[in-house]
């Protein structure tokens, strides 16, 4: 997967990754609310990337910089992709259920 032009070993087609992203998104939204400064907010997002994709991911993506817009854009792009894949899963599951409904 490409994030900020960097290749990261991560695939949302693995069901566990989508489940984990959604769970962590909910967890980190709560933590984010408690962050008072932009630096703290950047740390929250960096921690999110590290917990989701493995320790050191945020360092690889952002280095030691706390460029708020870059970090939040990367987070939003990641979650958009998670939602896109999740919506496709829902669509395909519905199609499969319809197809085999006639055999009940």
PDB file of C-alpha atoms in Angstrom:
ATOM      1  CA  UNK A   1       0.000   0.000   0.000  1.00  0.00           C
ATOM      2  CA  UNK A   2       1.237   3.490  -0.854  1.00  0.00           C
ATOM      3  CA  UNK A   3       1.030   6.244   1.753  1.00  0.00           C
ATOM      4  CA  UNK A   4       2.668   9.596   1.068  1.00  0.00           C
ATOM      5  CA  UNK A   5       4.480   8.000  -1.843  1.00  0.00           C
ATOM      6  CA  UNK A   6       6.059   5.366   0.422  1.00  0.00           C
ATOM      7  CA  UNK A   7       5.376   1.664   0.141  1.00  0.00           C
ATOM      8  CA  UNK A   8       4.055   0.200   3.386  1.00  0.00           C
ATOM      9  CA  UNK A   9       3.516  -3.532   3.857  1.00  0.00           C
ATOM     10  CA  UNK A  10      -0.213  -3.501   4.603  1.00  0.00           C
ATOM     11  CA  UNK A  11      -3.306  -4.788   2.821  1.00  0.00           C
ATOM     12  CA  UNK A  12      -6.926  -3.992   3.580  1.00  0.00           C
ATOM     13  CA  UNK A  13      -8.053  -7.070   1.700  1.00  0.00           C
ATOM     14  CA  UNK A  14      -6.972  -9.001   4.778  1.00  0.00           C
ATOM     15  CA  UNK A  15     -10.145  -8.932   6.871  1.00  0.00           C
ATOM     16  CA  UNK A  16      -8.251  -8.599  10.141  1.00  0.00           C
ATOM     17  CA  UNK A  17      -6.717  -5.326   8.940  1.00  0.00           C
ATOM     18  CA  UNK A  18     -10.070  -3.694   8.226  1.00  0.00           C
ATOM     19  CA  UNK A  19     -11.480  -4.881  11.537  1.00  0.00           C
ATOM     20  CA  UNK A  20      -8.414  -3.586  13.359  1.00  0.00           C
ATOM     21  CA  UNK A  21      -8.475  -0.229  11.537  1.00  0.00           C
ATOM     22  CA  UNK A  22     -12.112   0.363  12.450  1.00  0.00           C
ATOM     23  CA  UNK A  23     -11.547  -0.664  16.077  1.00  0.00           C
ATOM     24  CA  UNK A  24      -8.450   1.531  16.393  1.00  0.00           C
ATOM     25  CA  UNK A  25     -10.158   4.440  14.647  1.00  0.00           C
ATOM     26  CA  UNK A  26     -12.820   4.436  17.362  1.00  0.00           C
ATOM     27  CA  UNK A  27     -10.201   4.109  20.104  1.00  0.00           C
ATOM     28  CA  UNK A  28      -7.983   6.898  18.796  1.00  0.00           C
ATOM     29  CA  UNK A  29     -10.872   9.293  18.147  1.00  0.00           C
ATOM     30  CA  UNK A  30     -11.456   9.269  21.899  1.00  0.00           C
ATOM     31  CA  UNK A  31      -7.755   9.776  22.643  1.00  0.00           C
ATOM     32  CA  UNK A  32      -7.591  12.569  20.055  1.00  0.00           C
ATOM     33  CA  UNK A  33     -10.349  14.479  21.863  1.00  0.00           C
ATOM     34  CA  UNK A  34      -8.098  14.677  24.935  1.00  0.00           C
ATOM     35  CA  UNK A  35      -5.085  16.051  23.031  1.00  0.00           C
ATOM     36  CA  UNK A  36      -4.634  19.763  23.690  1.00  0.00           C
ATOM     37  CA  UNK A  37      -1.835  20.791  21.353  1.00  0.00           C
ATOM     38  CA  UNK A  38      -1.092  20.119  17.698  1.00  0.00           C
ATOM     39  CA  UNK A  39       2.017  18.216  18.754  1.00  0.00           C
ATOM     40  CA  UNK A  40      -0.120  15.943  20.955  1.00  0.00           C
ATOM     41  CA  UNK A  41      -2.606  15.472  18.119  1.00  0.00           C
ATOM     42  CA  UNK A  42       0.230  14.487  15.754  1.00  0.00           C
ATOM     43  CA  UNK A  43       1.431  11.947  18.332  1.00  0.00           C
ATOM     44  CA  UNK A  44      -2.047  10.423  18.529  1.00  0.00           C
ATOM     45  CA  UNK A  45      -2.129   9.862  14.766  1.00  0.00           C
ATOM     46  CA  UNK A  46       1.436   8.555  14.729  1.00  0.00           C
ATOM     47  CA  UNK A  47       0.546   6.105  17.510  1.00  0.00           C
ATOM     48  CA  UNK A  48      -2.469   5.020  15.450  1.00  0.00           C
ATOM     49  CA  UNK A  49      -0.249   4.196  12.446  1.00  0.00           C
ATOM     50  CA  UNK A  50       2.225   2.319  14.637  1.00  0.00           C
ATOM     51  CA  UNK A  51      -0.463   0.260  16.363  1.00  0.00           C
ATOM     52  CA  UNK A  52      -2.258  -0.532  13.108  1.00  0.00           C
ATOM     53  CA  UNK A  53       0.699  -1.213  10.834  1.00  0.00           C
ATOM     54  CA  UNK A  54       3.527  -2.010  13.201  1.00  0.00           C
ATOM     55  CA  UNK A  55       6.012  -0.127  15.315  1.00  0.00           C
ATOM     56  CA  UNK A  56       8.169   2.234  13.288  1.00  0.00           C
ATOM     57  CA  UNK A  57       5.581   2.896  10.595  1.00  0.00           C
ATOM     58  CA  UNK A  58       5.053   6.504  11.643  1.00  0.00           C
ATOM     59  CA  UNK A  59       8.822   7.066  11.624  1.00  0.00           C
ATOM     60  CA  UNK A  60       9.011   5.680   8.106  1.00  0.00           C
ATOM     61  CA  UNK A  61       6.108   7.852   6.950  1.00  0.00           C
ATOM     62  CA  UNK A  62       6.702  11.102   8.794  1.00  0.00           C
ATOM     63  CA  UNK A  63      10.211  10.962  10.222  1.00  0.00           C
ATOM     64  CA  UNK A  64      10.683  13.191  13.251  1.00  0.00           C
ATOM     65  CA  UNK A  65       8.455  15.887  11.779  1.00  0.00           C
ATOM     66  CA  UNK A  66       5.043  16.828  13.092  1.00  0.00           C
ATOM     67  CA  UNK A  67       3.516  18.250   9.935  1.00  0.00           C
ATOM     68  CA  UNK A  68      -0.086  18.241  11.053  1.00  0.00           C
ATOM     69  CA  UNK A  69      -1.698  18.461   7.617  1.00  0.00           C
ATOM     70  CA  UNK A  70       0.531  15.747   6.151  1.00  0.00           C
ATOM     71  CA  UNK A  71      -0.207  13.414   9.059  1.00  0.00           C
ATOM     72  CA  UNK A  72      -3.956  14.048   9.054  1.00  0.00           C
ATOM     73  CA  UNK A  73      -4.147  13.714   5.260  1.00  0.00           C
ATOM     74  CA  UNK A  74      -2.377  10.347   5.477  1.00  0.00           C
ATOM     75  CA  UNK A  75      -4.799   9.236   8.196  1.00  0.00           C
ATOM     76  CA  UNK A  76      -7.846  10.354   6.199  1.00  0.00           C
ATOM     77  CA  UNK A  77      -6.590   8.649   3.027  1.00  0.00           C
ATOM     78  CA  UNK A  78      -5.991   5.448   4.963  1.00  0.00           C
ATOM     79  CA  UNK A  79      -9.452   5.454   6.513  1.00  0.00           C
ATOM     80  CA  UNK A  80     -11.094   6.255   3.150  1.00  0.00           C
ATOM     81  CA  UNK A  81      -9.428   3.169   1.715  1.00  0.00           C
ATOM     82  CA  UNK A  82     -10.584   1.079   4.680  1.00  0.00           C
ATOM     83  CA  UNK A  83     -14.149   2.320   4.153  1.00  0.00           C
ATOM     84  CA  UNK A  84     -13.971   1.679   0.403  1.00  0.00           C
ATOM     85  CA  UNK A  85     -12.873  -1.920   0.925  1.00  0.00           C
ATOM     86  CA  UNK A  86     -15.390  -2.452   3.729  1.00  0.00           C
ATOM     87  CA  UNK A  87     -18.229  -1.137   1.534  1.00  0.00           C
ATOM     88  CA  UNK A  88     -17.150  -3.494  -1.252  1.00  0.00           C
ATOM     89  CA  UNK A  89     -17.221  -6.398   1.207  1.00  0.00           C
ATOM     90  CA  UNK A  90     -20.746  -5.449   2.263  1.00  0.00           C
ATOM     91  CA  UNK A  91     -21.852  -5.170  -1.371  1.00  0.00           C
ATOM     92  CA  UNK A  92     -20.403  -8.527  -2.342  1.00  0.00           C
ATOM     93  CA  UNK A  93     -21.799 -10.222   0.746  1.00  0.00           C
ATOM     94  CA  UNK A  94     -25.245  -8.913  -0.111  1.00  0.00           C
ATOM     95  CA  UNK A  95     -24.912 -10.188  -3.690  1.00  0.00           C
ATOM     96  CA  UNK A  96     -23.856 -13.624  -2.478  1.00  0.00           C
ATOM     97  CA  UNK A  97     -26.727 -13.775   0.014  1.00  0.00           C
ATOM     98  CA  UNK A  98     -29.233 -12.850  -2.712  1.00  0.00           C
ATOM     99  CA  UNK A  99     -27.804 -15.398  -5.114  1.00  0.00           C
ATOM    100  CA  UNK A 100     -28.090 -18.285  -2.677  1.00  0.00           C
ATOM    101  CA  UNK A 101     -31.343 -17.171  -1.055  1.00  0.00           C
ATOM    102  CA  UNK A 102     -33.282 -19.232  -3.590  1.00  0.00           C
ATOM    103  CA  UNK A 103     -31.806 -22.443  -2.168  1.00  0.00           C
ATOM    104  CA  UNK A 104     -33.373 -21.979   1.262  1.00  0.00           C
TER     105      UNK A 104
END
